[in-house]
Coordinates of C-alpha atoms and ligand atoms in Angstrom, one line a residue:
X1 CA -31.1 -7.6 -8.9
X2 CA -31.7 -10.5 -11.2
X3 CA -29.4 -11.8 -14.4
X4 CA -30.2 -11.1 -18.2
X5 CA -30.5 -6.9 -17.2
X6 CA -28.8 -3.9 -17.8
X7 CA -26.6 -1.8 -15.3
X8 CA -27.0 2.1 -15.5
X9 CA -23.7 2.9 -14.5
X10 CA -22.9 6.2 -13.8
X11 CA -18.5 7.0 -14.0
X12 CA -17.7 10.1 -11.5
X13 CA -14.7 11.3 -12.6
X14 CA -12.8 9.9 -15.9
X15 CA -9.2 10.6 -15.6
X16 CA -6.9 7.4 -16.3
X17 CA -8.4 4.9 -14.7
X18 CA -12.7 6.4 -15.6
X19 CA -11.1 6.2 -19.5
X20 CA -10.3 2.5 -18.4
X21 CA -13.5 1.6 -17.0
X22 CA -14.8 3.0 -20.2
X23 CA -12.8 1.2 -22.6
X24 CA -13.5 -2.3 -20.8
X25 CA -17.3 -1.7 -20.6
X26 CA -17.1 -1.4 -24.8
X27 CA -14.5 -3.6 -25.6
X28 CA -15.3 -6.2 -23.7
X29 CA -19.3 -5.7 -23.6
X30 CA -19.5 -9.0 -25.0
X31 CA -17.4 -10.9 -23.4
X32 CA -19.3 -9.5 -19.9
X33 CA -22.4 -10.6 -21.5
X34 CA -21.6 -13.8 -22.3
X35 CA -20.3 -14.8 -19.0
X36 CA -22.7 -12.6 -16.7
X37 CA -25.8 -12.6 -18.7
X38 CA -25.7 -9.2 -17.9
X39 CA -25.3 -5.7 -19.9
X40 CA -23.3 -2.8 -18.5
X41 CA -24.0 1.1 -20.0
X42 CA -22.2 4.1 -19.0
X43 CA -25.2 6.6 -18.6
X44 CA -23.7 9.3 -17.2
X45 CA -19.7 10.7 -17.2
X46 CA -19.5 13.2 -14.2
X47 CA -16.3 15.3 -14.2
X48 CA -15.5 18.8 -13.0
X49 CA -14.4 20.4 -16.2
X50 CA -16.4 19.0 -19.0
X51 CA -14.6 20.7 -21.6
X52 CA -11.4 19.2 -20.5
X53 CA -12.1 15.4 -20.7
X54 CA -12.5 13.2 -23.6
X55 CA -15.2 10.7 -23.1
X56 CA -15.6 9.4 -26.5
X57 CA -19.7 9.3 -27.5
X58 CA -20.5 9.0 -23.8
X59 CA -22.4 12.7 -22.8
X60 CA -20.2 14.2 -20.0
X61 CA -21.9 17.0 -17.2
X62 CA -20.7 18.3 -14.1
X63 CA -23.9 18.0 -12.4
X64 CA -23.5 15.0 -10.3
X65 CA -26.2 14.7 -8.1
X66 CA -28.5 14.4 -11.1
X67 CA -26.6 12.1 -11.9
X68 CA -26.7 10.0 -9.1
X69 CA -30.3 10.7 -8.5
X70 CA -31.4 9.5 -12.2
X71 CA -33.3 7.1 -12.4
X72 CA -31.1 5.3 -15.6
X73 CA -28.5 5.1 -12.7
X74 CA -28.3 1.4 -10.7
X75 CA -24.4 1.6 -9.8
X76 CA -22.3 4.5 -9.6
X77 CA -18.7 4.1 -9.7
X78 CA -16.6 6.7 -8.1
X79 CA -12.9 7.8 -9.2
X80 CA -12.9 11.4 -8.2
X81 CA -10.2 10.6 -5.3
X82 CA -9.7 12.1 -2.4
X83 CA -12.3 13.3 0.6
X84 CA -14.2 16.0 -0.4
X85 CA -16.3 16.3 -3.2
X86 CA -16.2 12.4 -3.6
X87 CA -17.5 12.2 0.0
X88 CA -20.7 14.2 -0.8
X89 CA -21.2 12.3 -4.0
X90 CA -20.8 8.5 -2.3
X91 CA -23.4 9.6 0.8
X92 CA -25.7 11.3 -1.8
X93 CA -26.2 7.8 -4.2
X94 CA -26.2 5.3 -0.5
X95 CA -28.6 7.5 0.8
X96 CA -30.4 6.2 -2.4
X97 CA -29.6 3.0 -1.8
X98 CA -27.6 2.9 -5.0
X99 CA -24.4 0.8 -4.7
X100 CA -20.8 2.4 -5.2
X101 CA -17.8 0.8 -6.5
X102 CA -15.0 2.9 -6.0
X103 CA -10.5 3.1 -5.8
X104 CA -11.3 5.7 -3.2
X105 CA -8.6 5.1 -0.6
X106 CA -8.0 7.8 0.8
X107 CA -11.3 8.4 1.8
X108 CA -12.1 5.2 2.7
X109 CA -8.7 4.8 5.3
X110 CA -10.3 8.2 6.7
X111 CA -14.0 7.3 6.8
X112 CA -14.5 3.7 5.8
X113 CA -16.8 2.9 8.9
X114 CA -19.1 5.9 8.5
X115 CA -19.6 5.2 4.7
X116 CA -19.7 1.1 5.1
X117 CA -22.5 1.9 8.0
X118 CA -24.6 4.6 5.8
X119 CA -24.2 2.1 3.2
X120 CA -25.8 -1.0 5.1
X121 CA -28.4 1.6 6.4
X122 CA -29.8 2.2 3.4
X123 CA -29.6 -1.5 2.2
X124 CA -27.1 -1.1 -0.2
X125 CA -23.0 -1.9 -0.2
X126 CA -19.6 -0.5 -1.3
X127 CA -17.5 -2.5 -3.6
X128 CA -13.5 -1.1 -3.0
X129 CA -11.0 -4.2 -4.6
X130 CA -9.5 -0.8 -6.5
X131 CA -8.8 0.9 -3.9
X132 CA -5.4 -1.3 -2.9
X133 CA -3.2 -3.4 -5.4
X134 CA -4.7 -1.8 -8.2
X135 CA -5.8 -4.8 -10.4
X136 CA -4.6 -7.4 -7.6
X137 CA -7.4 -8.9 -5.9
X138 CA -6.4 -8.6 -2.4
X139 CA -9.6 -7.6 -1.2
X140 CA -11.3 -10.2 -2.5
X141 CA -8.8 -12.7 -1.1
X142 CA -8.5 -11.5 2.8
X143 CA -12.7 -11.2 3.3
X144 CA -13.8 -14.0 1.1
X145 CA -10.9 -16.6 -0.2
X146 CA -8.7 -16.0 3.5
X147 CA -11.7 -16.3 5.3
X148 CA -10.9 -19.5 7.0
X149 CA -7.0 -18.3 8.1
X150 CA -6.4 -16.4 11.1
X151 CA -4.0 -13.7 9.3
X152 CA -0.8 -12.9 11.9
X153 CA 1.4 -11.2 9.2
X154 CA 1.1 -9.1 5.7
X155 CA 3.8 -7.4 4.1
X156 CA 3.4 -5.7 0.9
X157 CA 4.8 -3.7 -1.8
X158 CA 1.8 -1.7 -2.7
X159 CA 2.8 1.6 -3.9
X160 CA 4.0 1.1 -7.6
X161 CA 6.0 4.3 -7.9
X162 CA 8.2 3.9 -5.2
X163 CA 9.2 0.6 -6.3
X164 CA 9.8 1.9 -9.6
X165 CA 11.8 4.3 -8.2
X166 CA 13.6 1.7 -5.9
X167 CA 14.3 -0.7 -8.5
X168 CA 16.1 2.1 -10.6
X169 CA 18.4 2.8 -7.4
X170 CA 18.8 -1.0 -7.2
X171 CA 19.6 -2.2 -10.6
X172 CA 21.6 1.0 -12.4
X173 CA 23.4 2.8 -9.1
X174 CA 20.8 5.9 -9.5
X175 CA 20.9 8.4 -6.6
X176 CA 17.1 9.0 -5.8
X177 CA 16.9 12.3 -7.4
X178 CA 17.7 10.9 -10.5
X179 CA 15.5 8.1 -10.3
X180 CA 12.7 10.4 -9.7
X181 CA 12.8 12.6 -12.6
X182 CA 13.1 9.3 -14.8
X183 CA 9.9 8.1 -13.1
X184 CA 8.2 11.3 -13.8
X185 CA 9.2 11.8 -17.1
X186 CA 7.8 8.3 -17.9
X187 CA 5.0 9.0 -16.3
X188 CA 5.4 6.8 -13.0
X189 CA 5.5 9.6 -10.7
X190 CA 3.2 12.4 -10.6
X191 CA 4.5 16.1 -10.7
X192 CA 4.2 16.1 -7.3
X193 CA 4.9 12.8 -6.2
X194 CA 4.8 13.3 -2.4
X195 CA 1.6 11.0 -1.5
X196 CA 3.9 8.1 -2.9
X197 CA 7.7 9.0 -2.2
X198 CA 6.8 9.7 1.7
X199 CA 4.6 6.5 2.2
X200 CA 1.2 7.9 2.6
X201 CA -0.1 6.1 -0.1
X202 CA 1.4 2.9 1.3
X203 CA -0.3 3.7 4.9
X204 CA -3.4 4.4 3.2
X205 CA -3.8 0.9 1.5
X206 CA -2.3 -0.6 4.2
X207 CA -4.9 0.5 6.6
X208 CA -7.8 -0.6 4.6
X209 CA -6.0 -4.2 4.2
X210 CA -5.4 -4.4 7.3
X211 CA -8.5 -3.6 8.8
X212 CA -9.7 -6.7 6.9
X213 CA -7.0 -9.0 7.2
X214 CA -6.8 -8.5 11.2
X215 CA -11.2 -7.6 11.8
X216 CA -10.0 -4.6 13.2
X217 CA -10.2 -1.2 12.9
X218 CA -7.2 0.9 11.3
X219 CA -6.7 4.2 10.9
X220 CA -3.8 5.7 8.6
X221 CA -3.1 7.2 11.9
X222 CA -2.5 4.3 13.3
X223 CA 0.5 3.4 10.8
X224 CA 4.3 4.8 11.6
X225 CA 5.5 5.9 8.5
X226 CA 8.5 6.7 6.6
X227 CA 9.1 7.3 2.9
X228 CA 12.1 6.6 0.6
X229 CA 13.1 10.1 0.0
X230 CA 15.6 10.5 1.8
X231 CA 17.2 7.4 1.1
X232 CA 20.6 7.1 0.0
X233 CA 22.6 4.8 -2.9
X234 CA 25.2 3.7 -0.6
X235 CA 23.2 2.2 1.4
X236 CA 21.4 0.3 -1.6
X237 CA 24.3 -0.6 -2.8
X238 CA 25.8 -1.9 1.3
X239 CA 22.6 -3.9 1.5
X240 CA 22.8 -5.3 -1.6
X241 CA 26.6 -6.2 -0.8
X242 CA 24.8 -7.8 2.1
X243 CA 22.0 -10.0 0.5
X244 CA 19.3 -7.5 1.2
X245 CA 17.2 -5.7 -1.4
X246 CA 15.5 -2.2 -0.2
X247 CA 12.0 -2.2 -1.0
X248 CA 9.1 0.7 0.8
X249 CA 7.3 -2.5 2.5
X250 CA 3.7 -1.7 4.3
X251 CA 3.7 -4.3 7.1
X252 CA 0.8 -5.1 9.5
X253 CA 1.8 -7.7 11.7
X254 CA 0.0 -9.6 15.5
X255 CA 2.4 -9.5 18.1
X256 CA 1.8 -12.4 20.9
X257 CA 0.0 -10.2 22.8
X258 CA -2.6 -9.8 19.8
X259 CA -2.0 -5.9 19.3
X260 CA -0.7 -4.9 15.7
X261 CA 2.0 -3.3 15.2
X262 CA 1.4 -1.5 11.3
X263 CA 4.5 0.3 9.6
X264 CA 5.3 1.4 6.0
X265 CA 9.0 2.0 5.6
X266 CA 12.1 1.5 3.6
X267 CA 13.1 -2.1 4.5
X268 CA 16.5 -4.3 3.6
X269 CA 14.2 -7.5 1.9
X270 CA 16.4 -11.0 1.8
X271 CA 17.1 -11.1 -1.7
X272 CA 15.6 -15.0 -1.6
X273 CA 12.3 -13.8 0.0
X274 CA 10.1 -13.4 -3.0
X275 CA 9.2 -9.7 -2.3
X276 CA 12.9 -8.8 -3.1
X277 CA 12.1 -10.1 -6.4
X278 CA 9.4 -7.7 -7.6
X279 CA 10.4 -5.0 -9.3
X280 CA 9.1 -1.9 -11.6
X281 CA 5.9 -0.4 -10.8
X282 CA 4.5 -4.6 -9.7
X283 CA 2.8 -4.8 -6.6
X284 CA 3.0 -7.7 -4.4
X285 CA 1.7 -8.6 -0.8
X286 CA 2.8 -11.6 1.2
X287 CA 0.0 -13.1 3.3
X288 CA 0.7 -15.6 6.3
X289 CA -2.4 -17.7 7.6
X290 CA -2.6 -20.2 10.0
X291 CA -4.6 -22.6 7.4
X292 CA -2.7 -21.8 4.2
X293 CA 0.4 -20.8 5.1
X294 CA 2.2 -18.6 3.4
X295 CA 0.3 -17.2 -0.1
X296 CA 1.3 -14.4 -2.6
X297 CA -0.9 -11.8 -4.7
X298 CA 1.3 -10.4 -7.4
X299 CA 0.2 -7.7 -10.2
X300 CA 0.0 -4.4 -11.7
X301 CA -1.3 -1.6 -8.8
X302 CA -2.3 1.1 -10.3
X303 CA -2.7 2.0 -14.2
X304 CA -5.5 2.7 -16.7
X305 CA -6.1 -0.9 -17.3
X306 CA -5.2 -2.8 -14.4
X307 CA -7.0 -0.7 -11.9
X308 CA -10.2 -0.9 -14.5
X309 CA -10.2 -4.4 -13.9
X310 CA -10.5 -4.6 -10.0
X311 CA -13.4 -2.1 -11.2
X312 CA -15.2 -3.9 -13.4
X313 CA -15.1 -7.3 -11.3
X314 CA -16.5 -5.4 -8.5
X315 CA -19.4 -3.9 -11.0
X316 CA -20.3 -7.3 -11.8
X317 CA -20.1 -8.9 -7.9
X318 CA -22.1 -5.9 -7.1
X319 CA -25.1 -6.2 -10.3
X320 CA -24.9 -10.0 -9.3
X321 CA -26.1 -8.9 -5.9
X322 CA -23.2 -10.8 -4.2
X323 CA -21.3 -7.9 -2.9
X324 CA -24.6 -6.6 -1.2
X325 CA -25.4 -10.4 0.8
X326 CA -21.5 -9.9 1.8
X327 CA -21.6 -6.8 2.9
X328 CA -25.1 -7.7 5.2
X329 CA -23.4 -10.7 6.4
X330 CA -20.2 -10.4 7.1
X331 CA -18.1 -8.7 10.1
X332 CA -15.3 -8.4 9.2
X333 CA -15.4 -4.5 7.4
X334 CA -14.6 -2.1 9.8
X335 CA -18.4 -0.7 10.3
X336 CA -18.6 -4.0 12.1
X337 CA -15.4 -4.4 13.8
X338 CA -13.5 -2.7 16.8
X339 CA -10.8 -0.5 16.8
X340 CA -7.2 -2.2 16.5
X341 CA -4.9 -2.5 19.8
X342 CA -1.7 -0.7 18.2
X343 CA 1.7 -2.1 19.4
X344 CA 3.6 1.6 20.5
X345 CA 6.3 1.4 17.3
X346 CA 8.8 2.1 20.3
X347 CA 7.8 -1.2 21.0
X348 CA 8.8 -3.1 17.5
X349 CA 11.2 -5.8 17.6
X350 CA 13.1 -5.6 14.5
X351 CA 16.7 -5.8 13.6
X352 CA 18.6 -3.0 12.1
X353 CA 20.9 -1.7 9.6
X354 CA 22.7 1.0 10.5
X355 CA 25.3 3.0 8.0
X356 CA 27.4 5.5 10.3
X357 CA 30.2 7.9 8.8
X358 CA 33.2 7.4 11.4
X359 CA 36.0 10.1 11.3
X360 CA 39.1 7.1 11.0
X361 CA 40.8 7.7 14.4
X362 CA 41.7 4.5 17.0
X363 CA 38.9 4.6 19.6
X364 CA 35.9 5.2 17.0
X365 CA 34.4 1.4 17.0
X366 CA 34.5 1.4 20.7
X367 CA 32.5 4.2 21.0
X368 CA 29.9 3.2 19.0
X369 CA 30.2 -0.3 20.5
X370 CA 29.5 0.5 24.1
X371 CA 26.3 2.9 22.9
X372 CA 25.2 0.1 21.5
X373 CA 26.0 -2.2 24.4
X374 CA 24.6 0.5 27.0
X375 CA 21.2 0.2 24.7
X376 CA 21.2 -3.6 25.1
X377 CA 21.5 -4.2 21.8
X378 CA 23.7 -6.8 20.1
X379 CA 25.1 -6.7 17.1
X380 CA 25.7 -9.3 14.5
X381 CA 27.8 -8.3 11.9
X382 CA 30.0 -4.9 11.8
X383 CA 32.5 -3.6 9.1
X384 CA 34.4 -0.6 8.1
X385 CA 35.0 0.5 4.4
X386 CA 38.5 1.1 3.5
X387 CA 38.2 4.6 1.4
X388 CA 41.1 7.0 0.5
X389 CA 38.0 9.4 0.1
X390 CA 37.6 12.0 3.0
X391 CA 38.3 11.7 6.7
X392 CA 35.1 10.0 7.2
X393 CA 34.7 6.4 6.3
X394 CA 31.3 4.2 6.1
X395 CA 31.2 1.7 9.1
X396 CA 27.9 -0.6 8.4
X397 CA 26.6 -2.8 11.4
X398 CA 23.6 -4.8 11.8
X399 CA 21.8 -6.1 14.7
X400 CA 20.1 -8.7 16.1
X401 CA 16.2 -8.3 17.0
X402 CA 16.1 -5.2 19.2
X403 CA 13.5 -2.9 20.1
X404 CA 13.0 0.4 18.1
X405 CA 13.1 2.7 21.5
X406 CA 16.2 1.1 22.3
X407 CA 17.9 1.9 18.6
X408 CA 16.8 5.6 18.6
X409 CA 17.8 6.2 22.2
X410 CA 21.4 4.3 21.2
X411 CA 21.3 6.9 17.3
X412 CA 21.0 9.5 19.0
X413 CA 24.2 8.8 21.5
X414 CA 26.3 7.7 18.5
X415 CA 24.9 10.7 16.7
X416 CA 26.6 13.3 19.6
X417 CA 29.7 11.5 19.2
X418 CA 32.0 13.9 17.7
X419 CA 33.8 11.4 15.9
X420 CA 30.4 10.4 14.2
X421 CA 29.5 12.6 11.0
X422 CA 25.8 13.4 10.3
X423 CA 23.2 12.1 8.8
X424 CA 23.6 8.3 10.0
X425 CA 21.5 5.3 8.5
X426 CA 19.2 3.5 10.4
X427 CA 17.0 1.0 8.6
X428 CA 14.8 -2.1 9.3
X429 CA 16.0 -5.3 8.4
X430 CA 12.7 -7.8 7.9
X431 CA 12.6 -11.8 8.5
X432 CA 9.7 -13.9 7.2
X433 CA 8.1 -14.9 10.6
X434 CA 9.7 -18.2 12.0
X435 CA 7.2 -21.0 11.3
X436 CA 7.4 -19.9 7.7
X437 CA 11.3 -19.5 7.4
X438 CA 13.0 -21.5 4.8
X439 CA 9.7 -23.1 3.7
Ligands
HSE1 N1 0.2 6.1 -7.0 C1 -0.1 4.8 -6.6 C2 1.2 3.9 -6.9 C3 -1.2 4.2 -7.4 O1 2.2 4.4 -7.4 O2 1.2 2.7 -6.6 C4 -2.5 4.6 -7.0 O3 -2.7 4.1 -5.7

C-alpha cells in the first residue's frame, strides 16, 4: 500500500464504539489527510439488524461476506465482539488477504494464535491496540516502544467498570449493590454486568498483554480469577484505615524461576503507589522493565470515543503498511511464541489481608494465632474492633509474604473454629517489586 490513496473500510458491527469509528472518520477526515496523506471511507456498515442501527448516510446490510469480499473493501474493522459470528467474519476477509483491525478480545484471548497465523498465511496482519485499555496504547508500547526492556512485572487496572464501581465504594461508603445500580443507571455497567464485576474481562485483556509483554503464550485459562462482587464496605473502609486502596488489579508477573504467575483480583493498593490514585472508569497499567524502569499508560478504556481512537491509529499503521512489516517480522505475538510456564497460584507469594468476625470471648486471638502459626505464616499487624454491635467483632490482621496454599489451608482452619463467624475476608495485599520501591 502506498500514501496519497483511499482505504475501503468496511465497519462490522456499529454499536458504541462502530458510531465512534464513524464519527472520527468524518470529523476528522481532514485532519487524517493532512497528516497521512491518506483518505479513509466507510464503504460498507455490516450489522445484524439493519433496521435497528443508525448509521447516518452510510448504507447498512447484514450481508457480510459481501461485504468483506467487495472489492471497494481494503481494511475491515471488526466490532461485533465475542467468538462466533465475528470469528467467521475475521477468517473470511484474512483468507483474502484483507487486513483486520479489531477490539475483539475475547476472541482473540481464545484464539489469538490461530487468527495471527491465518493472518501471516495469507500475507496480511491484525491490528488489536482496542482490544485492551480502550484508547491507551498499551499495545503499541509492549511490542514496539518496550521492545528493548525485558518486562518482569505489569499490573493494571483495565476494566473501567469495576473501578467505577470501586471508586464509589471507596470515596462515598456505598455497599457494592448500591454502587452497581448507580453504574448502571449511568451507563457504566451493562444490564448484565457479569463479564466485568467477576473479572473476566480483566483476565481477558490481561492475557492478550501478557502474552506480549512476557513472548509467551496466555490463555484466559491460564489466569486465577476473582471478581469484586462479593466484596464488602468494611473492608474498604479497614483498608483504607490502613493506607490501602482496593482496586480489581490484573497482574502478570516473572517469578525467579521465569514461570508467570497471572491473577486478576481485588487487591489493597498503597494509597502512594500511583495505581491507588486512578479512579472512575480510567484505566491504568504499571509496566516494570529492566531498561526503563518503571513506566505508566494512563487513559480512558473503553467508550465511544476513546476506544475509536486506538481504532483509527491502528487503521492508519495498518493503510501505512507498518502493522503488516511488524506483524512478518516480529516474534513476539503469540502465533510465534510458546506457551507460558504458569506459576501454580498455590504457589503465589503475596501478603494478605484478612478480616475475620470473632465471637468476643478470651481464647479467640490464640486460636486464630496458632492456625496461623501452624501454616507458617507470620503476621505483621493484628487488631480487634471495639463494637457494642453484636457478639461478633471484626479482628483485621495482615501478613507478611506467605504463600497462597498456605493461607487457604490456614482460612479454612480459622473458618471451623466455632468462635469464628462466616464469611471471613481474605485479600491480597500488593508491593511494587523491590528494585522499584520508593523510587
Ligand atoms: N467493559 C469494559 C470495561 C470495557 O468496563 O472496562 C470494554 O472492554
Amino acid at each position: 500500500m502506498t500514501s496519497d490513496r483511499t482505504f475501503g473500510i468496511t465497519l462490522l458491527g456499529c454499536g458504541i464504539v462502530g458510531s465512534g469509528v464513524a464519527r472520527i472518520l468524518t470529523e476528522q477526515r481532514e485532519m487524517l489527510q493532512r497528516r497521512t496523506g491518506m483518505t479513509f471511507d466507510i464503504r460498507h456498515v455490516v450489522v445484524r439488524n439493519a433496521a435497528k442501527t443508525r448509521a447516518g448516510d452510510l448504507t447498512v446490510s447484514t450481508d457480510f461476506k459481501a461485504a468483506i469480499e467487495s472489492k471497494e473493501t481494503d481494511i475491515v474493522i471488526e466490532l461485533i465482539g465475542g467468538t462466533g459470528a465475528a470469528k467467521t467474519a475475521i477468517e473470511t476477509a484474512l483468507r483474502l488477504g484483507k487486513p483486520i483491525v479489531t477490539a475483539n478480545k475475547s476472541l482473540l484471548a481464545a484464539h489469538g494464535a490461530e487468527l495471527f497465523a491465518l493472518a501471516k498465511k495469507h500475507n496480511t496482519c491484525i491490528a488489536f491496540e482496542a482490544s485492551a485499555g480502550g484508547g491507551v496504547p498499551i499495545i503499541n508500547a509492549l511490542t514496539r516502544g518496550l521492545i528493548a526492556n525485558r518486562i518482569d512485572a505489569l499490573v493494571g487496572i483495565v476494566n473501567g467498570t469495576c473501578n467505577v464501581i470501586l471508586t464509589r465504594m471507596t470515596r462515598n461508603g456505598w455497599t457494592y449493590e448500591q454502587a452497581l445500580a448507580e453504574a448502571q443507571e449511568k451507563g457504566f455497567a451493562e444490564a448484565d454486568p457479569t463479564m466485568d464485576v467477576s473479572g473476566r474481562d480483566a483476565a481477558q485483556k490481561l492475557a492478550l498483554l501478557a502474552s506480549l509483554a512476557f513472548n509467551a503464550r496466555v490463555t484466559e485459562g491460564d489466569i486465577y480469577v476473582e471478581g469484586i462482587e462479593t466484596l464488602q464496605k468494611v473492608d474498604i473502609e479497614f483498608a483504607k484505615e490502613m493506607g490501602y486502596i482496593i482496586k480489581l488489579l490484573a497482574i502478570a508477573e516473572r517469578a525467579a524461576d521465569d514461570r508467570l504467575c497471572l491473577r486478576v483480583h481485588p487487591t489493597l493498593v498503597h494509597h502512594e503507589d500511583v495505581l491507588a490514585e486512578v479512579s472512575g472508569s480510567f484505566n491504568a497499567i504499571s509496566v516494570y522493565g529492566n531498561s526503563l524502569g518503571h513506566s505508566l499508560f494512563y487513559g480512558r478504556g473503553a467508550g465511544a470515543m476513546p476506544t475509536a481512537s486506538a481504532v483509527v491509529a491502528d487503521l492508519v499503521s495498518v493503510a501505512m503498511g507498518t502493522t503488516q512489516i511488524e506483524f512478518k517480522q516480529l516474534r513476539v505475538f503469540p502465533d510465534t511464541t510458546a506457551a507460558a510456564k504458569i506459576l501454580p497460584f498455590h504457589e503465589l507469594q503475596s501478603r494478605y489481608y484478612l478480616r475475620l468476625m470473632a465471637r468476643d470471648v478470651p481464647g479467640v486471638l490464640a486460636q486464630v494465632t496458632t492456625a496461623l502459626g501452624e501454616a507458617g505464616i507470620s503476621l505483621s499487624a493484628i487488631h480487634q474492633r471495639e463494637t457494642d454491635a453484636g457478639q461478633f467483632v471484626p479482628v483485621i490482621i495482615t501478613t507478611h509474604l506467605a504463600k497462597e496454599g498456605a493461607m487457604q489451608a490456614a482460612l479454612q482452619v480459622i473458618d471451623a473454629l466455632p468462635v469464628i463467624g462466616r464469611p471471613s475476608a481474605c485479600l491480597r495485599i500488593i508491593d511494587p517489586p523491590l528494585e522499584f520501591a520508593g523510587n
